[in-house]
PDB file of C-alpha atoms in Angstrom:
ATOM      1  CA  UNK A1363       9.726  -0.599  21.460  1.00 53.00           C
ATOM      2  CA  UNK A1364       7.295  -0.369  24.518  1.00 57.00           C
ATOM      3  CA  UNK A1365       7.322   3.295  24.912  1.00 68.00           C
ATOM      4  CA  UNK A1366       5.546   3.731  21.369  1.00 76.00           C
ATOM      5  CA  UNK A1367       1.820   3.462  22.099  1.00 80.00           C
ATOM      6  CA  UNK A1368      -0.533   1.905  20.166  1.00 82.00           C
ATOM      7  CA  UNK A1369      -2.061   5.073  18.991  1.00 85.00           C
ATOM      8  CA  UNK A1370       0.468   6.473  17.270  1.00 88.00           C
ATOM      9  CA  UNK A1371       0.391   3.828  15.226  1.00 90.00           C
ATOM     10  CA  UNK A1372      -2.860   4.188  14.334  1.00 92.00           C
ATOM     11  CA  UNK A1373      -2.933   7.756  13.950  1.00 93.00           C
ATOM     12  CA  UNK A1374       0.097   7.442  11.454  1.00 93.00           C
ATOM     13  CA  UNK A1375      -1.963   4.515   9.465  1.00 94.00           C
ATOM     14  CA  UNK A1376      -5.308   6.623   9.480  1.00 95.00           C
ATOM     15  CA  UNK A1377      -3.344   9.797   7.698  1.00 95.00           C
ATOM     16  CA  UNK A1378      -1.599   6.868   5.148  1.00 95.00           C
ATOM     17  CA  UNK A1379      -5.098   5.702   4.536  1.00 95.00           C
ATOM     18  CA  UNK A1380      -6.385   9.036   4.075  1.00 95.00           C
ATOM     19  CA  UNK A1381      -3.414   9.881   1.434  1.00 94.00           C
ATOM     20  CA  UNK A1382      -4.411   6.575  -0.647  1.00 94.00           C
ATOM     21  CA  UNK A1383      -7.940   7.593  -0.303  1.00 93.00           C
ATOM     22  CA  UNK A1384      -7.026  11.189  -1.719  1.00 92.00           C
ATOM     23  CA  UNK A1385      -4.895   9.387  -4.402  1.00 91.00           C
ATOM     24  CA  UNK A1386      -7.238   7.059  -5.564  1.00 90.00           C
ATOM     25  CA  UNK A1387     -10.278   9.668  -5.616  1.00 87.00           C
ATOM     26  CA  UNK A1388      -8.286  12.533  -7.638  1.00 86.00           C
ATOM     27  CA  UNK A1389      -5.640  10.871  -9.986  1.00 84.00           C
ATOM     28  CA  UNK A1390      -7.173  10.427 -13.706  1.00 79.00           C
ATOM     29  CA  UNK A1391      -4.383   7.663 -14.543  1.00 82.00           C
ATOM     30  CA  UNK A1392      -5.164   4.509 -14.191  1.00 83.00           C
ATOM     31  CA  UNK A1393      -1.893   3.674 -12.626  1.00 86.00           C
ATOM     32  CA  UNK A1394      -1.895   6.326 -10.320  1.00 87.00           C
ATOM     33  CA  UNK A1395      -5.273   5.034  -8.626  1.00 89.00           C
ATOM     34  CA  UNK A1396      -3.285   1.516  -8.544  1.00 90.00           C
ATOM     35  CA  UNK A1397      -0.816   3.735  -6.285  1.00 91.00           C
ATOM     36  CA  UNK A1398      -3.348   5.068  -4.254  1.00 93.00           C
ATOM     37  CA  UNK A1399      -4.540   1.750  -3.460  1.00 93.00           C
ATOM     38  CA  UNK A1400      -1.039   0.332  -2.542  1.00 93.00           C
ATOM     39  CA  UNK A1401      -1.032   3.064   0.295  1.00 94.00           C
ATOM     40  CA  UNK A1402      -4.330   1.989   1.448  1.00 94.00           C
ATOM     41  CA  UNK A1403      -3.369  -1.355   1.776  1.00 94.00           C
ATOM     42  CA  UNK A1404       0.011  -0.076   3.565  1.00 94.00           C
ATOM     43  CA  UNK A1405      -2.236   1.616   6.357  1.00 94.00           C
ATOM     44  CA  UNK A1406      -4.085  -1.547   6.945  1.00 94.00           C
ATOM     45  CA  UNK A1407      -1.021  -3.598   6.956  1.00 94.00           C
ATOM     46  CA  UNK A1408       0.660  -0.881   9.790  1.00 93.00           C
ATOM     47  CA  UNK A1409      -2.582  -1.459  11.854  1.00 93.00           C
ATOM     48  CA  UNK A1410      -2.544  -5.191  11.527  1.00 92.00           C
ATOM     49  CA  UNK A1411       1.099  -5.503  12.769  1.00 91.00           C
ATOM     50  CA  UNK A1412       0.429  -2.903  15.595  1.00 89.00           C
ATOM     51  CA  UNK A1413      -2.445  -4.690  17.264  1.00 88.00           C
ATOM     52  CA  UNK A1414      -0.472  -7.988  16.836  1.00 87.00           C
ATOM     53  CA  UNK A1415       2.255  -6.420  19.447  1.00 83.00           C
ATOM     54  CA  UNK A1416       0.112  -7.659  22.466  1.00 80.00           C
ATOM     55  CA  UNK A1417      -1.519 -11.047  20.714  1.00 78.00           C
ATOM     56  CA  UNK A1418       0.335 -13.988  21.693  1.00 77.00           C
ATOM     57  CA  UNK A1419      -1.388 -15.840  18.717  1.00 80.00           C
ATOM     58  CA  UNK A1420       0.480 -13.482  16.377  1.00 79.00           C
ATOM     59  CA  UNK A1421      -2.477 -13.664  13.830  1.00 86.00           C
ATOM     60  CA  UNK A1422      -2.437 -10.025  12.669  1.00 87.00           C
ATOM     61  CA  UNK A1423       0.952 -10.953  10.958  1.00 89.00           C
ATOM     62  CA  UNK A1424      -0.093 -13.698   9.057  1.00 91.00           C
ATOM     63  CA  UNK A1425      -2.532 -11.302   7.859  1.00 92.00           C
ATOM     64  CA  UNK A1426      -0.249  -9.127   7.062  1.00 92.00           C
ATOM     65  CA  UNK A1427       1.724 -11.459   4.759  1.00 92.00           C
ATOM     66  CA  UNK A1428      -1.057 -12.607   3.223  1.00 93.00           C
ATOM     67  CA  UNK A1429      -2.392  -9.363   2.359  1.00 93.00           C
ATOM     68  CA  UNK A1430       1.162  -8.142   0.826  1.00 93.00           C
ATOM     69  CA  UNK A1431       1.399 -11.654  -1.289  1.00 92.00           C
ATOM     70  CA  UNK A1432      -2.360 -10.422  -2.645  1.00 93.00           C
ATOM     71  CA  UNK A1433      -1.557  -6.782  -2.935  1.00 92.00           C
ATOM     72  CA  UNK A1434       1.094  -8.220  -5.243  1.00 91.00           C
ATOM     73  CA  UNK A1435      -0.939 -10.400  -7.555  1.00 92.00           C
ATOM     74  CA  UNK A1436      -3.529  -7.272  -7.502  1.00 91.00           C
ATOM     75  CA  UNK A1437      -1.085  -4.911  -9.058  1.00 91.00           C
ATOM     76  CA  UNK A1438      -0.043  -7.330 -11.395  1.00 90.00           C
ATOM     77  CA  UNK A1439      -3.611  -8.127 -12.957  1.00 90.00           C
ATOM     78  CA  UNK A1440      -4.437  -4.337 -12.535  1.00 89.00           C
ATOM     79  CA  UNK A1441      -1.441  -3.264 -14.851  1.00 87.00           C
ATOM     80  CA  UNK A1442      -2.248  -6.029 -17.119  1.00 86.00           C
ATOM     81  CA  UNK A1443      -5.716  -4.672 -17.561  1.00 84.00           C
ATOM     82  CA  UNK A1444      -4.274  -0.957 -17.794  1.00 84.00           C
ATOM     83  CA  UNK A1445      -2.005  -2.193 -20.425  1.00 82.00           C
ATOM     84  CA  UNK A1446      -4.596  -4.005 -22.202  1.00 81.00           C
ATOM     85  CA  UNK A1447      -7.063  -1.392 -22.724  1.00 81.00           C
ATOM     86  CA  UNK A1448      -4.341   1.335 -23.020  1.00 80.00           C
ATOM     87  CA  UNK A1449      -3.034  -0.625 -26.402  1.00 78.00           C
ATOM     88  CA  UNK A1450      -6.768  -0.474 -27.299  1.00 76.00           C
ATOM     89  CA  UNK A1451      -7.449   3.143 -26.331  1.00 75.00           C
ATOM     90  CA  UNK A1452      -3.557   4.762 -26.652  1.00 73.00           C
ATOM     91  CA  UNK A1453      -4.808   6.281 -23.568  1.00 71.00           C
ATOM     92  CA  UNK A1454      -4.594   5.740 -19.948  1.00 70.00           C
ATOM     93  CA  UNK A1455      -7.267   8.733 -18.722  1.00 73.00           C
ATOM     94  CA  UNK A1456      -9.819   6.947 -16.693  1.00 73.00           C
ATOM     95  CA  UNK A1457     -12.233   9.376 -17.744  1.00 72.00           C
ATOM     96  CA  UNK A1458     -12.151   7.985 -21.311  1.00 73.00           C
ATOM     97  CA  UNK A1459     -12.751   4.297 -19.906  1.00 73.00           C
ATOM     98  CA  UNK A1460     -16.467   4.990 -20.154  1.00 70.00           C
ATOM     99  CA  UNK A1461     -17.698   1.855 -22.419  1.00 70.00           C
ATOM    100  CA  UNK A1462     -16.943  -2.177 -23.297  1.00 68.00           C
ATOM    101  CA  UNK A1463     -16.239  -4.047 -25.778  1.00 62.00           C
ATOM    102  CA  UNK A1464     -15.839  -3.332 -29.139  1.00 60.00           C
ATOM    103  CA  UNK A1465     -16.331   0.202 -30.752  1.00 53.00           C
TER     104      UNK A1465
ATOM    105  CA  UNK B 995      15.957   7.946  21.271  1.00 80.00           C
ATOM    106  CA  UNK B 996      13.676   5.089  19.924  1.00 81.00           C
ATOM    107  CA  UNK B 997      11.202   7.715  19.809  1.00 86.00           C
ATOM    108  CA  UNK B 998      12.857  10.083  17.482  1.00 90.00           C
ATOM    109  CA  UNK B 999      13.559   7.365  14.970  1.00 91.00           C
ATOM    110  CA  UNK B1000      10.071   6.599  14.737  1.00 91.00           C
ATOM    111  CA  UNK B1001       8.679  10.128  14.212  1.00 91.00           C
ATOM    112  CA  UNK B1002      11.318  10.180  11.843  1.00 93.00           C
ATOM    113  CA  UNK B1003       9.597   7.793   9.910  1.00 93.00           C
ATOM    114  CA  UNK B1004       6.293   8.394  10.322  1.00 93.00           C
ATOM    115  CA  UNK B1005       7.486  12.393   9.458  1.00 94.00           C
ATOM    116  CA  UNK B1006       9.180  10.884   6.294  1.00 94.00           C
ATOM    117  CA  UNK B1007       6.073   8.348   5.787  1.00 94.00           C
ATOM    118  CA  UNK B1008       3.492  11.668   5.503  1.00 93.00           C
ATOM    119  CA  UNK B1009       5.668  13.583   3.858  1.00 95.00           C
ATOM    120  CA  UNK B1010       6.591  11.159   1.014  1.00 95.00           C
ATOM    121  CA  UNK B1011       2.883  10.241   0.787  1.00 93.00           C
ATOM    122  CA  UNK B1012       2.182  13.491   0.521  1.00 93.00           C
ATOM    123  CA  UNK B1013       4.536  14.277  -2.365  1.00 93.00           C
ATOM    124  CA  UNK B1014       3.426  10.962  -3.941  1.00 91.00           C
ATOM    125  CA  UNK B1015      -0.283  12.462  -4.104  1.00 90.00           C
ATOM    126  CA  UNK B1016       0.650  15.930  -5.589  1.00 89.00           C
ATOM    127  CA  UNK B1017       3.335  15.562  -8.050  1.00 87.00           C
ATOM    128  CA  UNK B1018       1.852  15.597 -11.629  1.00 83.00           C
ATOM    129  CA  UNK B1019       4.678  13.469 -13.182  1.00 83.00           C
ATOM    130  CA  UNK B1020       3.979   9.609 -12.723  1.00 85.00           C
ATOM    131  CA  UNK B1021       7.636   8.243 -12.594  1.00 87.00           C
ATOM    132  CA  UNK B1022       8.174  10.590  -9.608  1.00 89.00           C
ATOM    133  CA  UNK B1023       4.910   9.387  -8.096  1.00 90.00           C
ATOM    134  CA  UNK B1024       6.257   5.946  -7.494  1.00 90.00           C
ATOM    135  CA  UNK B1025       9.630   6.772  -6.476  1.00 92.00           C
ATOM    136  CA  UNK B1026       7.642   8.665  -3.837  1.00 93.00           C
ATOM    137  CA  UNK B1027       5.498   5.371  -3.246  1.00 93.00           C
ATOM    138  CA  UNK B1028       9.221   3.856  -2.496  1.00 94.00           C
ATOM    139  CA  UNK B1029      10.331   5.942   0.302  1.00 94.00           C
ATOM    140  CA  UNK B1030       6.657   5.247   1.953  1.00 94.00           C
ATOM    141  CA  UNK B1031       7.157   1.451   1.476  1.00 94.00           C
ATOM    142  CA  UNK B1032      10.340   1.484   2.881  1.00 94.00           C
ATOM    143  CA  UNK B1033       9.349   3.943   5.972  1.00 94.00           C
ATOM    144  CA  UNK B1034       6.067   1.600   6.341  1.00 94.00           C
ATOM    145  CA  UNK B1035       9.031  -1.606   6.397  1.00 94.00           C
ATOM    146  CA  UNK B1036      10.554   0.733   9.464  1.00 93.00           C
ATOM    147  CA  UNK B1037       7.798   0.518  10.961  1.00 92.00           C
ATOM    148  CA  UNK B1038       7.350  -3.241  11.070  1.00 92.00           C
ATOM    149  CA  UNK B1039      10.381  -3.680  12.683  1.00 91.00           C
ATOM    150  CA  UNK B1040       9.263  -1.017  15.402  1.00 88.00           C
ATOM    151  CA  UNK B1041       6.017  -3.283  16.263  1.00 86.00           C
ATOM    152  CA  UNK B1042       8.592  -6.048  16.344  1.00 84.00           C
ATOM    153  CA  UNK B1043       7.626  -8.134  13.008  1.00 86.00           C
ATOM    154  CA  UNK B1044      10.900  -8.038  11.365  1.00 88.00           C
ATOM    155  CA  UNK B1045      10.005 -11.103   8.761  1.00 91.00           C
ATOM    156  CA  UNK B1046       7.118  -8.612   7.440  1.00 92.00           C
ATOM    157  CA  UNK B1047       9.176  -5.762   7.263  1.00 93.00           C
ATOM    158  CA  UNK B1048      11.806  -7.896   4.909  1.00 93.00           C
ATOM    159  CA  UNK B1049       8.558  -9.193   2.570  1.00 91.00           C
ATOM    160  CA  UNK B1050       7.550  -5.946   2.711  1.00 92.00           C
ATOM    161  CA  UNK B1051      10.909  -4.952   1.400  1.00 93.00           C
ATOM    162  CA  UNK B1052      11.513  -7.813  -0.817  1.00 92.00           C
ATOM    163  CA  UNK B1053       7.959  -7.848  -2.249  1.00 90.00           C
ATOM    164  CA  UNK B1054       6.713  -3.914  -2.537  1.00 88.00           C
ATOM    165  CA  UNK B1055      10.009  -2.268  -2.756  1.00 87.00           C
ATOM    166  CA  UNK B1056      11.779  -4.546  -4.691  1.00 88.00           C
ATOM    167  CA  UNK B1057       8.877  -5.835  -7.211  1.00 88.00           C
ATOM    168  CA  UNK B1058       5.462  -3.654  -6.711  1.00 90.00           C
ATOM    169  CA  UNK B1059       7.580  -0.579  -7.733  1.00 91.00           C
ATOM    170  CA  UNK B1060      10.057  -1.937  -9.915  1.00 90.00           C
ATOM    171  CA  UNK B1061       7.033  -3.293 -12.105  1.00 88.00           C
ATOM    172  CA  UNK B1062       5.106   0.252 -12.104  1.00 88.00           C
ATOM    173  CA  UNK B1063       8.152   2.081 -12.718  1.00 88.00           C
ATOM    174  CA  UNK B1064       8.624  -0.631 -15.744  1.00 84.00           C
ATOM    175  CA  UNK B1065       5.590  -0.424 -16.844  1.00 80.00           C
ATOM    176  CA  UNK B1066       4.875   3.776 -16.921  1.00 82.00           C
ATOM    177  CA  UNK B1067       8.541   3.806 -18.333  1.00 80.00           C
ATOM    178  CA  UNK B1068       7.571   1.315 -21.503  1.00 74.00           C
ATOM    179  CA  UNK B1069       4.900   3.184 -22.821  1.00 68.00           C
ATOM    180  CA  UNK B1070       6.453   6.595 -22.996  1.00 59.00           C
ATOM    181  CA  UNK B1071       2.844   8.448 -23.758  1.00 62.00           C
ATOM    182  CA  UNK B1072       2.023   7.830 -19.725  1.00 55.00           C
ATOM    183  CA  UNK B1073       4.879   9.567 -18.731  1.00 57.00           C
ATOM    184  CA  UNK B1074       3.905  13.291 -19.726  1.00 53.00           C
ATOM    185  CA  UNK B1075       2.611  15.638 -17.479  1.00 47.00           C
ATOM    186  CA  UNK B1076      -1.008  14.875 -18.175  1.00 52.00           C
ATOM    187  CA  UNK B1077      -0.521  11.980 -16.946  1.00 45.00           C
ATOM    188  CA  UNK B1078      -0.407  12.752 -12.823  1.00 46.00           C
ATOM    189  CA  UNK B1079      -3.304  15.413 -14.038  1.00 49.00           C
ATOM    190  CA  UNK B1080      -6.256  15.265 -11.633  1.00 54.00           C
ATOM    191  CA  UNK B1081     -10.002  14.186 -12.377  1.00 54.00           C
ATOM    192  CA  UNK B1082     -11.894  17.568 -13.545  1.00 54.00           C
ATOM    193  CA  UNK B1083     -14.745  18.418 -10.944  1.00 56.00           C
ATOM    194  CA  UNK B1084     -14.891  16.795  -8.138  1.00 68.00           C
ATOM    195  CA  UNK B1085     -10.862  17.334  -7.170  1.00 77.00           C
ATOM    196  CA  UNK B1086     -11.952  19.756  -4.426  1.00 81.00           C
ATOM    197  CA  UNK B1087     -15.079  17.622  -2.578  1.00 83.00           C
ATOM    198  CA  UNK B1088     -12.348  14.389  -3.013  1.00 85.00           C
ATOM    199  CA  UNK B1089      -9.580  16.404  -0.993  1.00 88.00           C
ATOM    200  CA  UNK B1090     -12.481  17.578   1.783  1.00 90.00           C
ATOM    201  CA  UNK B1091     -13.529  13.780   2.288  1.00 90.00           C
ATOM    202  CA  UNK B1092     -10.585  12.494   2.627  1.00 91.00           C
ATOM    203  CA  UNK B1093      -9.535  15.607   5.261  1.00 93.00           C
ATOM    204  CA  UNK B1094     -12.631  15.138   6.895  1.00 94.00           C
ATOM    205  CA  UNK B1095     -11.848  11.371   7.064  1.00 93.00           C
ATOM    206  CA  UNK B1096      -8.925  11.813   9.250  1.00 93.00           C
ATOM    207  CA  UNK B1097     -10.355  13.992  11.290  1.00 94.00           C
ATOM    208  CA  UNK B1098     -12.744  11.681  11.960  1.00 95.00           C
ATOM    209  CA  UNK B1099     -10.348   8.830  12.222  1.00 93.00           C
ATOM    210  CA  UNK B1100      -8.214  10.924  14.359  1.00 93.00           C
ATOM    211  CA  UNK B1101     -10.943  12.024  16.909  1.00 93.00           C
ATOM    212  CA  UNK B1102     -12.379   8.042  16.831  1.00 92.00           C
ATOM    213  CA  UNK B1103      -8.301   6.897  17.888  1.00 90.00           C
ATOM    214  CA  UNK B1104      -8.167  10.104  20.704  1.00 89.00           C
ATOM    215  CA  UNK B1105     -11.812   9.243  22.133  1.00 90.00           C
ATOM    216  CA  UNK B1106     -10.678   5.541  22.516  1.00 84.00           C
ATOM    217  CA  UNK B1107      -9.024   3.722  25.370  1.00 82.00           C
ATOM    218  CA  UNK B1108      -5.790   2.136  24.286  1.00 79.00           C
ATOM    219  CA  UNK B1109      -4.669   0.822  27.864  1.00 76.00           C
ATOM    220  CA  UNK B1110      -5.538  -3.076  27.314  1.00 74.00           C
ATOM    221  CA  UNK B1111      -3.139  -3.152  23.842  1.00 74.00           C
ATOM    222  CA  UNK B1112       0.249  -1.282  25.703  1.00 73.00           C
ATOM    223  CA  UNK B1113       3.187  -3.854  26.058  1.00 70.00           C
ATOM    224  CA  UNK B1114       3.832  -5.774  29.116  1.00 66.00           C
ATOM    225  CA  UNK B1115       6.701  -5.038  31.227  1.00 61.00           C
ATOM    226  CA  UNK B1116       8.889  -8.017  30.305  1.00 58.00           C
ATOM    227  CA  UNK B1117      11.213  -7.500  27.767  1.00 56.00           C
ATOM    228  CA  UNK B1118      10.545 -10.478  25.271  1.00 62.00           C
ATOM    229  CA  UNK B1119       8.774  -9.928  22.263  1.00 68.00           C
ATOM    230  CA  UNK B1120       5.229 -12.284  22.864  1.00 72.00           C
ATOM    231  CA  UNK B1121       5.419 -13.909  19.118  1.00 77.00           C
ATOM    232  CA  UNK B1122       8.590 -14.583  17.287  1.00 81.00           C
ATOM    233  CA  UNK B1123       9.556 -15.346  13.604  1.00 84.00           C
ATOM    234  CA  UNK B1124       9.986 -18.576  14.205  1.00 86.00           C
ATOM    235  CA  UNK B1125       6.197 -19.033  15.707  1.00 85.00           C
ATOM    236  CA  UNK B1126       5.102 -17.326  12.641  1.00 87.00           C
ATOM    237  CA  UNK B1127       7.078 -20.020  10.420  1.00 88.00           C
ATOM    238  CA  UNK B1128       5.734 -22.508  12.542  1.00 89.00           C
ATOM    239  CA  UNK B1129       2.329 -21.370  12.020  1.00 88.00           C
ATOM    240  CA  UNK B1130       2.679 -20.843   8.122  1.00 88.00           C
ATOM    241  CA  UNK B1131       3.236 -24.577   7.739  1.00 90.00           C
ATOM    242  CA  UNK B1132       0.780 -26.425  10.548  1.00 91.00           C
ATOM    243  CA  UNK B1133      -2.669 -24.372  10.629  1.00 89.00           C
ATOM    244  CA  UNK B1134      -2.308 -22.054   8.325  1.00 91.00           C
ATOM    245  CA  UNK B1135      -0.666 -24.288   5.398  1.00 92.00           C
ATOM    246  CA  UNK B1136      -4.005 -24.774   3.229  1.00 94.00           C
ATOM    247  CA  UNK B1137      -4.405 -20.468   3.343  1.00 92.00           C
ATOM    248  CA  UNK B1138      -0.743 -20.842   2.339  1.00 92.00           C
ATOM    249  CA  UNK B1139      -0.547 -23.054  -0.556  1.00 94.00           C
ATOM    250  CA  UNK B1140      -3.702 -21.082  -1.755  1.00 94.00           C
ATOM    251  CA  UNK B1141      -2.010 -18.510  -1.995  1.00 93.00           C
ATOM    252  CA  UNK B1142       0.952 -19.972  -3.887  1.00 93.00           C
ATOM    253  CA  UNK B1143      -1.725 -21.178  -6.571  1.00 95.00           C
ATOM    254  CA  UNK B1144      -3.153 -17.795  -6.696  1.00 94.00           C
ATOM    255  CA  UNK B1145       0.272 -15.975  -7.452  1.00 92.00           C
ATOM    256  CA  UNK B1146       0.838 -19.381  -9.922  1.00 94.00           C
ATOM    257  CA  UNK B1147      -2.587 -17.901 -11.680  1.00 93.00           C
ATOM    258  CA  UNK B1148      -1.535 -14.658 -11.691  1.00 92.00           C
ATOM    259  CA  UNK B1149       1.772 -15.014 -13.501  1.00 90.00           C
ATOM    260  CA  UNK B1150       0.393 -17.329 -16.328  1.00 92.00           C
ATOM    261  CA  UNK B1151      -2.233 -14.982 -16.872  1.00 89.00           C
ATOM    262  CA  UNK B1152       0.038 -12.230 -17.321  1.00 86.00           C
ATOM    263  CA  UNK B1153       2.307 -13.891 -19.487  1.00 86.00           C
ATOM    264  CA  UNK B1154      -0.337 -15.285 -21.273  1.00 88.00           C
ATOM    265  CA  UNK B1155      -2.120 -11.595 -22.028  1.00 83.00           C
ATOM    266  CA  UNK B1156       1.118  -9.991 -22.487  1.00 75.00           C
ATOM    267  CA  UNK B1157       1.976 -12.473 -25.478  1.00 78.00           C
ATOM    268  CA  UNK B1158      -1.432 -11.599 -27.247  1.00 76.00           C
ATOM    269  CA  UNK B1159       0.190  -7.989 -26.747  1.00 70.00           C
ATOM    270  CA  UNK B1160       3.589  -8.470 -28.868  1.00 70.00           C
ATOM    271  CA  UNK B1161       2.276 -10.938 -31.203  1.00 72.00           C
ATOM    272  CA  UNK B1162      -0.599  -8.374 -32.249  1.00 67.00           C
ATOM    273  CA  UNK B1163       2.276  -5.416 -32.496  1.00 62.00           C
TER     274      UNK B1163
END
């Protein structure tokens, strides 16, 4: 495991982050945007765990664990909101989500 | 050999990420996301974080992806081909932004020196899973409990809202 250099993890995480950013910006469905956010969180987690390899305190791994737990909570709340708005509008297109409250 | 397996998972991760980005069907996108998450778990194993890898598979691959797939399938109008369509107008500027961000990241990473982060020659890892467990119940017990409370609030909230949805319809 030690012949894998730090740069390789960082480059893979950078590419994954950019794919997630492109998904978030380009997709028009609300659930697809949630998928993009998950990709970006995972890229950050790769960096945290890779940097904790040389850290005897290992706080990076702990933070990665908390990120996983909070990302699960985030996707649950996000999907609930999407379904509420979907039930209201019969549409999951983010371009139509441009007003607040009852119409 | 380890290098080979590492690069196999890296290429699997990037290719399935790109497929998830470009597929027009939301269900396909979710299944490519599953492949990405499993390869990320493999990368965690390669950096010596077995517990995080297991948590990744349990929470993400088994929880989040199943949730997304169920969510998509329960509302049939989300699946049709328009669902994966793109925002009009600013699509190419988004691609250019992401590509230039990748270039910037890689340029910064390549021009930095990472000698300090190379592993020492001794064979054992600096940090083990039992250390992680001990930290969770001693120094970081309060954040740990707080995360548990957050998950409880989320469960109650979504059950409440889902109950309202089924009551109305």
